[in-house]
Short mmCIF file of C-alpha atoms and ligand atoms in Angstrom, two decimals:
data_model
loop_
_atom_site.label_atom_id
_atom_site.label_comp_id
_atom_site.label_asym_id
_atom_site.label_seq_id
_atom_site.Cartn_x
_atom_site.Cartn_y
_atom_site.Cartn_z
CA UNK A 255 -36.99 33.79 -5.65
CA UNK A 256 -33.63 35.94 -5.83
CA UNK A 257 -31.55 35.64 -2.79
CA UNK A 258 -30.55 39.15 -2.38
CA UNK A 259 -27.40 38.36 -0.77
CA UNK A 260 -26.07 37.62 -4.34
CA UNK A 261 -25.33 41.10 -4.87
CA UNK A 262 -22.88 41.28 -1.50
CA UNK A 263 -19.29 40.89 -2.79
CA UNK A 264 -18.39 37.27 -2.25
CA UNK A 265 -15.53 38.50 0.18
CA UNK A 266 -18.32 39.88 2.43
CA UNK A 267 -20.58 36.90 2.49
CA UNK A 268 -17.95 34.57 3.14
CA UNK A 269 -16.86 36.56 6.46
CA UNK A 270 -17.96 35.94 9.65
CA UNK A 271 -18.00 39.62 10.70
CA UNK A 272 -16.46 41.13 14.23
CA UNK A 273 -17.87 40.25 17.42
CA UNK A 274 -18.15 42.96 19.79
CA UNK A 275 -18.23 42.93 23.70
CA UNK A 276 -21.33 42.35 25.27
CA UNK A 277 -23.60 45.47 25.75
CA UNK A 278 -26.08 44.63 27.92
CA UNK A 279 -29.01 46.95 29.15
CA UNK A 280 -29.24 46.08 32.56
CA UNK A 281 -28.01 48.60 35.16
CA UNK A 282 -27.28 46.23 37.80
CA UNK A 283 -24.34 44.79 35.84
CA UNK A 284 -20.96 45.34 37.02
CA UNK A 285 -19.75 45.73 33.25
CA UNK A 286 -15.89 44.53 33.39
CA UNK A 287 -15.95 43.32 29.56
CA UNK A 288 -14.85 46.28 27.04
CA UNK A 289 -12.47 48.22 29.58
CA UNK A 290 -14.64 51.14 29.63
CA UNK A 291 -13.64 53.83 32.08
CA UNK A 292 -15.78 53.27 35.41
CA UNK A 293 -15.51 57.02 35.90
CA UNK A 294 -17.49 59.42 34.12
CA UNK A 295 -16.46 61.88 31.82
CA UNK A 296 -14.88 65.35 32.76
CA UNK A 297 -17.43 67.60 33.61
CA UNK A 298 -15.71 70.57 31.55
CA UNK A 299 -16.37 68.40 28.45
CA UNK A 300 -20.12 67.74 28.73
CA UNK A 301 -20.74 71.35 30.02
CA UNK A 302 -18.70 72.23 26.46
CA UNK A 303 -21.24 69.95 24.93
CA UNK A 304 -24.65 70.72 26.49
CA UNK A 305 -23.50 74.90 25.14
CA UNK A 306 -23.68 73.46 21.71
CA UNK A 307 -27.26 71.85 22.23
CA UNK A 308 -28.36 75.04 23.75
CA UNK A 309 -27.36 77.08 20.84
CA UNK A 310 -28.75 76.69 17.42
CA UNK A 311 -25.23 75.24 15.88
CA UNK A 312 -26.51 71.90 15.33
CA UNK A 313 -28.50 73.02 12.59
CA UNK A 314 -25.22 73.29 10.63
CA UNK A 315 -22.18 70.70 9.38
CA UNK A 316 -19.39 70.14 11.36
CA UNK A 317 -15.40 71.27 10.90
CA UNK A 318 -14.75 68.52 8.23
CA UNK A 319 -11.02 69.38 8.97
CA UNK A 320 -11.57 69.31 13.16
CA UNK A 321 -9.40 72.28 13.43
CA UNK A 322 -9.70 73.31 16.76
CA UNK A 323 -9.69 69.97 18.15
CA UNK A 324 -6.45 69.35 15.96
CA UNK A 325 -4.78 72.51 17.85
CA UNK A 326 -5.69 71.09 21.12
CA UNK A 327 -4.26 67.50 20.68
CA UNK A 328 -1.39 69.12 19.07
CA UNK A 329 0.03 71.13 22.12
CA UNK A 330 -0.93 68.37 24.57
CA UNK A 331 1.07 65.47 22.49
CA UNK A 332 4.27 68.33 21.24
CA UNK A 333 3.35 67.05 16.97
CA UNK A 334 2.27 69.22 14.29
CA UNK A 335 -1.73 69.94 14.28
CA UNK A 336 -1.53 68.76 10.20
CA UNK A 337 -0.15 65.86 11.54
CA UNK A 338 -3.65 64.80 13.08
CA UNK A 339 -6.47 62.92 11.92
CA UNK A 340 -9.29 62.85 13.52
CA UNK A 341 -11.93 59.66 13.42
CA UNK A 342 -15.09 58.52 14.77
CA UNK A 343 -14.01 56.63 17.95
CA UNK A 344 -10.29 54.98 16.87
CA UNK A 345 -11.93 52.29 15.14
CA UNK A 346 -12.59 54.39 12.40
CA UNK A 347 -9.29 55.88 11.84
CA UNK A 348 -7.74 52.08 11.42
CA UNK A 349 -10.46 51.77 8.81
CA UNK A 350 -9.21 54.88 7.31
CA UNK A 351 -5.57 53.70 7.48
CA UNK A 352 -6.80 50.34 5.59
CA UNK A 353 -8.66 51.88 3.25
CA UNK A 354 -5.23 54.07 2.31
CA UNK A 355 -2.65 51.42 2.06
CA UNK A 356 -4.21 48.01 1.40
CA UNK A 357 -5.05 47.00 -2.10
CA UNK A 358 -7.78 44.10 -3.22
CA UNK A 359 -5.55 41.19 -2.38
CA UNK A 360 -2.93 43.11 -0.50
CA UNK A 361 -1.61 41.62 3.00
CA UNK A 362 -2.39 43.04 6.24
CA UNK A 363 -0.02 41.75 9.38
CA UNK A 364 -0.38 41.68 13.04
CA UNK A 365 1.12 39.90 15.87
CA UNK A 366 -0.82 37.31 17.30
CA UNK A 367 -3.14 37.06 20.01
CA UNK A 368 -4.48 40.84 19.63
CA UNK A 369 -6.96 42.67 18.53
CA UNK A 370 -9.39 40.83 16.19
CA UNK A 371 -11.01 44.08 14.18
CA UNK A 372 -7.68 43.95 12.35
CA UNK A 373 -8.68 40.78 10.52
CA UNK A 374 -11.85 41.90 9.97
CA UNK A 375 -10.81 45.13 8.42
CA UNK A 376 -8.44 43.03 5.86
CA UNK A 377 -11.43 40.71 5.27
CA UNK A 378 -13.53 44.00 4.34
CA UNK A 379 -10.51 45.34 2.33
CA UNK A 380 -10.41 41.81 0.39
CA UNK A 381 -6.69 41.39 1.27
CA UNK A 382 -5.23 38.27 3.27
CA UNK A 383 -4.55 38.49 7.16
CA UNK A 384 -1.58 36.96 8.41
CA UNK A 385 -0.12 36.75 12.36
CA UNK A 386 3.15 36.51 13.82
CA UNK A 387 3.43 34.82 17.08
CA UNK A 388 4.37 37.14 20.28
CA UNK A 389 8.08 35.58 21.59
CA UNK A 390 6.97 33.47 24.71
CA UNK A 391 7.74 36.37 26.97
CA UNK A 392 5.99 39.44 24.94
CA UNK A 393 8.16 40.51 22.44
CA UNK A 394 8.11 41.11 19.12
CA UNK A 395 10.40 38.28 17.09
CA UNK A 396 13.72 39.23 15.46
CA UNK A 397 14.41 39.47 12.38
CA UNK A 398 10.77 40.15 11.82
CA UNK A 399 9.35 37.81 9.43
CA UNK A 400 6.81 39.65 7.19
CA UNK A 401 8.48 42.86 5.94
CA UNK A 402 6.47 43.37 2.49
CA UNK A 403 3.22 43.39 3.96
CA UNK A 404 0.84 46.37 3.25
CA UNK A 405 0.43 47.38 6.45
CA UNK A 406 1.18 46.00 9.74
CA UNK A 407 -0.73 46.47 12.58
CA UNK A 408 1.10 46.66 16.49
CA UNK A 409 -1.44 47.09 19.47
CA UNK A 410 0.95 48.55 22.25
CA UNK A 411 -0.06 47.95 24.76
CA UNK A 412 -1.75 44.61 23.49
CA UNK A 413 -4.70 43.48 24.11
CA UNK A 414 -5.96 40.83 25.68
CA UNK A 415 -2.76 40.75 27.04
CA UNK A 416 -1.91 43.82 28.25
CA UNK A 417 1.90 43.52 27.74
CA UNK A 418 3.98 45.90 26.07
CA UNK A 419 6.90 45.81 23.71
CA UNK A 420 9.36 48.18 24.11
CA UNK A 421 9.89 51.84 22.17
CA UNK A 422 13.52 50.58 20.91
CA UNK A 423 11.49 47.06 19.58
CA UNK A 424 9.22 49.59 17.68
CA UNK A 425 11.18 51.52 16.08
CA UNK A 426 13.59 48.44 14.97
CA UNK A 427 10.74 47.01 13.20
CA UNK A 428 9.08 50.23 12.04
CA UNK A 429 12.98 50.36 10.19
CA UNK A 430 13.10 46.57 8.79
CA UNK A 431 9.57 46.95 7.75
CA UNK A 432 8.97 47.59 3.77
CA UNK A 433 5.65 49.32 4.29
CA UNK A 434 3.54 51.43 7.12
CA UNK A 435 3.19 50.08 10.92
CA UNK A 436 0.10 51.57 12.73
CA UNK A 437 1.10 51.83 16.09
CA UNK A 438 -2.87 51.27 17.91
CA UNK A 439 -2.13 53.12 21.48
CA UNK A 440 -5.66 52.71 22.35
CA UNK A 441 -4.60 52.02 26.12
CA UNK A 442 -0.82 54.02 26.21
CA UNK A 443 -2.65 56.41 28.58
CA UNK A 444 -2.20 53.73 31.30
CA UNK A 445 1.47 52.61 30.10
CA UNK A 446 4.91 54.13 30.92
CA UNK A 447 5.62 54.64 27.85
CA UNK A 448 4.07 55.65 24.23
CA UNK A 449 6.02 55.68 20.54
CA UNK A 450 4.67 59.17 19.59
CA UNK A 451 8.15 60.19 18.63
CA UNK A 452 8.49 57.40 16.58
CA UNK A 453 5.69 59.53 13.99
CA UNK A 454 8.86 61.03 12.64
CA UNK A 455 9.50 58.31 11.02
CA UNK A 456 7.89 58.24 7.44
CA UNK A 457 6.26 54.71 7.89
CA UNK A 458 4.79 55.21 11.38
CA UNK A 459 1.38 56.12 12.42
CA UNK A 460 0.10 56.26 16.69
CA UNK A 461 -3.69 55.60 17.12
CA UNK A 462 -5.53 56.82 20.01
CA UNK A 463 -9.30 56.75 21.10
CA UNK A 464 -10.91 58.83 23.77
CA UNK A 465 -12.85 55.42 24.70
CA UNK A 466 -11.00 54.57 27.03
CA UNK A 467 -8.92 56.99 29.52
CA UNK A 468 -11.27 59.70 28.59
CA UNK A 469 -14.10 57.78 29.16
CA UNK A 470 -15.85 58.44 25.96
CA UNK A 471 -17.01 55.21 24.82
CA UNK A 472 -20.20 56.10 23.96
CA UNK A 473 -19.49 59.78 22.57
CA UNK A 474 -16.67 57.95 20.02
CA UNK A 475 -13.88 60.01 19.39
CA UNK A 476 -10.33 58.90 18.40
CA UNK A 477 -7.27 60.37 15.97
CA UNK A 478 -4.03 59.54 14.42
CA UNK A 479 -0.60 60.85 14.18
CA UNK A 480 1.20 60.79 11.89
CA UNK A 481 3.37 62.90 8.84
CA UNK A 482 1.30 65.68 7.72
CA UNK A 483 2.33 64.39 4.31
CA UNK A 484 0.33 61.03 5.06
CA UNK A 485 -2.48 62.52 7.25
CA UNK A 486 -3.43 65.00 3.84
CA UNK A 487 -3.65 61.28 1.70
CA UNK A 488 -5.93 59.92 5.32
CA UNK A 489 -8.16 63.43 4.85
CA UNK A 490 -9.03 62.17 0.99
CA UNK A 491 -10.33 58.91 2.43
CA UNK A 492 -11.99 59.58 5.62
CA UNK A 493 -16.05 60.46 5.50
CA UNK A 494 -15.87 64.63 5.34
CA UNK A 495 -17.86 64.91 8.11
CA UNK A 496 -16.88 61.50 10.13
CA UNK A 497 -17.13 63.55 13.30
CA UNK A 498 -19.66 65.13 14.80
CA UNK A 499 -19.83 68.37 16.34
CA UNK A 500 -20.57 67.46 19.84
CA UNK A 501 -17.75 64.87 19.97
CA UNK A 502 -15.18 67.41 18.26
CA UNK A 503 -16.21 70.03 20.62
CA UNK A 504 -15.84 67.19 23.88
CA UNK A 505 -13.16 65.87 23.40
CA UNK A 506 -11.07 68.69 22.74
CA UNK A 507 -12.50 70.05 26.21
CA UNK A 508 -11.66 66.35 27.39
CA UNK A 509 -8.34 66.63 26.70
CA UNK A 510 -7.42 70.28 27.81
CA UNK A 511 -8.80 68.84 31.40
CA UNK A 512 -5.62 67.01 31.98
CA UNK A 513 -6.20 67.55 35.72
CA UNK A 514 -9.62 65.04 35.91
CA UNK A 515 -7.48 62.82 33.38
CA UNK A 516 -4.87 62.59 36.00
CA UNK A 517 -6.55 62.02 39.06
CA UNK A 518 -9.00 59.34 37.18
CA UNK A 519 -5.91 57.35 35.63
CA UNK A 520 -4.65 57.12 39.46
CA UNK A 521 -7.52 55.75 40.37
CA UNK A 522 -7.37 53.04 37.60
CA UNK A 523 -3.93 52.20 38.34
CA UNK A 524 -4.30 52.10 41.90
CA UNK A 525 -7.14 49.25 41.29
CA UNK A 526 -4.74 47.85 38.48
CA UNK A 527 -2.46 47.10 40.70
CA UNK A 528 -4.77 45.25 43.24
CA UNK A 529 -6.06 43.30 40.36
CA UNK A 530 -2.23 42.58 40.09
CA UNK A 531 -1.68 41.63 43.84
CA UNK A 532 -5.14 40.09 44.47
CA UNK A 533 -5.83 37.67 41.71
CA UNK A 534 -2.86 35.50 42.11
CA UNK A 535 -4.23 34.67 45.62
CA UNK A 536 -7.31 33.19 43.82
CA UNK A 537 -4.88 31.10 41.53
CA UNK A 538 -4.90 33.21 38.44
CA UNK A 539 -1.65 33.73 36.64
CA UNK A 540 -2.17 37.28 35.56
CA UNK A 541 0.28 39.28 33.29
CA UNK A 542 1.95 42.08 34.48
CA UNK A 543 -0.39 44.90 32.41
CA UNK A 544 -0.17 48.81 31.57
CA UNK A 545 -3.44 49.00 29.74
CA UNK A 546 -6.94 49.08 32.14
CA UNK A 547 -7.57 45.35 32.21
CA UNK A 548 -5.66 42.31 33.11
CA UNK A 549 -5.05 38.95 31.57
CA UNK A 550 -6.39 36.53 33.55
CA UNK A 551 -5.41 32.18 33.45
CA UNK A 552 -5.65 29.29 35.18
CA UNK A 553 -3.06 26.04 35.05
CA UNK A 554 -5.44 23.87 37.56
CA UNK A 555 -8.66 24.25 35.70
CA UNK A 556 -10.75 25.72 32.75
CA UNK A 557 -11.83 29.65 33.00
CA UNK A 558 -15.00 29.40 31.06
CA UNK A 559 -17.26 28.04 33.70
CA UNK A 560 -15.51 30.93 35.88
CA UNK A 561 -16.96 33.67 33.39
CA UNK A 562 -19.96 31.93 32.85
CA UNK A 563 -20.33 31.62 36.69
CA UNK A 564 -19.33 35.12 37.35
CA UNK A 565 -22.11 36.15 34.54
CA UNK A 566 -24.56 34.54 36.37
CA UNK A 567 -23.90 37.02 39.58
CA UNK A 568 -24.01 39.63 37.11
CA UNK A 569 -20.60 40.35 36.96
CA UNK A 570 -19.25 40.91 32.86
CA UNK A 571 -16.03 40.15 32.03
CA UNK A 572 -14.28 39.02 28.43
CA UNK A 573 -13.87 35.29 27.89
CA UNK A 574 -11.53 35.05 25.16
CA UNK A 575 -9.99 31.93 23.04
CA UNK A 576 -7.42 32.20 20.32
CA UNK A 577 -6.73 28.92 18.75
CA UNK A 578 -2.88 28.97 18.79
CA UNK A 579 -2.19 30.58 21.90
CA UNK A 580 -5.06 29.23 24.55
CA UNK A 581 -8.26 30.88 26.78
CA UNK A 582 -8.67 33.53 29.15
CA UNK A 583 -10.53 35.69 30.90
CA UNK A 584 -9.64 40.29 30.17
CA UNK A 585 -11.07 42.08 33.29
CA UNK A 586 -11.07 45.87 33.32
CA UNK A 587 -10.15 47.55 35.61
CA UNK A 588 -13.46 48.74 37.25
CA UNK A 589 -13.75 51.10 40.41
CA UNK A 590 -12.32 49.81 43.56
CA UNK A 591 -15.92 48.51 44.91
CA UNK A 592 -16.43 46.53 41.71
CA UNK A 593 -13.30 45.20 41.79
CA UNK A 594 -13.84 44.32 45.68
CA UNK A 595 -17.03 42.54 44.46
CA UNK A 596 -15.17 40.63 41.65
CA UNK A 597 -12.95 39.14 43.99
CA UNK A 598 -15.51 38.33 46.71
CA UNK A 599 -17.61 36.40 43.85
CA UNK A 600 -14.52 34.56 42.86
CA UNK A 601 -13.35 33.49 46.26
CA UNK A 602 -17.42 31.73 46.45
CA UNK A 603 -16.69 30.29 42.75
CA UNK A 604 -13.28 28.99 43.44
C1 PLP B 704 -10.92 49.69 22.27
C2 PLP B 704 -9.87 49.52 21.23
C3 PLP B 704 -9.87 50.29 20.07
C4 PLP B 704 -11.05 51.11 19.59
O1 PLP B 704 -11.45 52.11 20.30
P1 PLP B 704 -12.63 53.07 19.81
O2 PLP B 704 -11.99 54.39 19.80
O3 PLP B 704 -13.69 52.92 20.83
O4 PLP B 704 -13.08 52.68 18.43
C5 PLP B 704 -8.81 50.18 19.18
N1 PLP B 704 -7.82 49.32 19.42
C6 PLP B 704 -7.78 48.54 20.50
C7 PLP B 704 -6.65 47.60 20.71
C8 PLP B 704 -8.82 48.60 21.43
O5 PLP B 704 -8.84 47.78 22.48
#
């Protein structure tokens, strides 16, 4: 009997393949484990969307190009509308960007602990993942160590930790590197600051996804910026039509409804900070954050049975262990009751 997986490239069989959040069905859950907005989305938007259901437009392919979406996100972040690429939720667009600059055995670099898709998209790509340890208080280490690699990958802010390095530390490394820096702003919405100016540079592209301060997770949209010189090379990789019509149409009503956005992100931040002032009570160290979770640890005693504990209750949040750097629990920021039952569970726990 053939195995069939012995016609999977060996680089794919040997991988283990990215783990996603929990999902799970129930509606009961208080779901604090993939920093999904708690709010929904902005009713312009889905009215936007239910007009192209009711019309017969589905029938036909989308904008491969997104153009009007493209002239929307261009006026609200001041770039060029060439300079935008649009993707299937912002996972897809670092998928593009790998697919552009890493060759079969190229290197792919990120600082370490963060995101984990990057290693699986250099896995995918067959090139070699390396990390650079975060400085002890957040910061990126100078000289920078790996200048040659392919492409280097900076989540700012970072997740799990929710820390940020600063614009100036960007664009310092952006200038010693030898190759591009993706810039993954998936939660700059809820940060004080954001390196879109640094897409001027010739070796800098920003990621963004509507997953999260739009609260799109399910619709997935996201883009890039980025030269208009590189986002024409992005447009020859990407699928043609890698995003749908009812997501190009919603989120470009999604982000021309800046007033929702607003008052939603004050809610977050308002809970944010709680999180902030609360948790420490309970004996967590938590990290200062500007993304819509927190980073949550404990000197006195181990934080799995916590999140298994709080599971239990039916209460979700992201238990998270990187070998080099030690465990944790990333809570989202959920609405202000959620978060009020969070912390009532965890005074019972602890
Ligand atoms: C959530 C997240 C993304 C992906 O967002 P989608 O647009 O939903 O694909 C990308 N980068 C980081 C760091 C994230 O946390």
């Amino acid at each position: 009997m053939i195995n069939p997986t012995q016609y999977v490239r060996p680089i794919i069989r040997a991988m283990s393949g990215y783990t996603p959040g929990e999902q799970p069905r129930d509606a009961d859950i208080i779901k604090l484990n993939t920093n999904e907005n708690p709010y929904p989305p902005s009713l312009h938007a889905l009215e936007s969307m239910v007009r192209i259901v009711q019309s017969e437009r589905l029938k036909k392919y989308p904008d491969p190009l997104g153009t009007e979406f493209r002239e929307t996100a261009a006026k609200l972040y001041g770039v060029d509308p060439d300079g935008i690429l649009i993707g299937n939720g912002s996972d897809d667009v670092l998928t593009i960007l790998t697919r552009t600059f890493v060759p079969e055995g190229g290197t792919v670099v990120s600082p370490t602990p963060s995101y984990l898709l990057y290693k699986t998209l250099a896995d995918i790509q067959g090139a070699k993942f390396e990390t650079v340890p975060f400085t002890p208080d957040w910061e990126l280490p100078t000289p920078w160590p790996k200048r040659d690699a392919h492409l280097t990958f900076v989540a700012n802010p970072n997740s799990p930790t929710g820390t940020v390095v600063s614009l100036a530390a960007l664009e310092c490394l952006a200038r010693e590197l030898n190759g591009p820096l993706v810039i993954d702003e998936a939660y700059a919405d809820f940060a004080a600051t954001n390196a879109i100016a640094l897409t001027k540079l010739p070796n800098v592209i920003v990621t963004r996804t509507l997953s999260k301060s739009y609260s799109f997770a399910g619709l997935r949209f996201g883009l890039g910026i980025a030269s208009p010189e590189l986002v024409r090379e992005f447009y020859k990789v990407k699928d043609s039509y890698n995003c749908d019509m009812l997501s190009l149409v919603g989120a470009k009503a999604a982000l021309e409804d800046q007033k929702y956005f607003r008052e939603t992100l004050e809610r977050i931040l308002r809970t944010r900070s709680r999180m902030q002032r609360e948790l420490p009570t309970l004996g967590f160290d938590v990290l200062p954050s500007q993304a819509n979770f927190v980073w949550a640890t404990r000197k006195d005693r181990p934080v799995k049975p916590i999140f298994e504990e709080l599971k239990r209750r039916n209460i979700f949040v992201r238990y998270m262990n990187y070998p080099e750097f030690g465990d944790g629990l990333r809570i989202s920021v959920g609405t202000d009751w959620e978060i009020g039952q969070l912390l009532d569970e965890l005074k019972k726990i602890i």
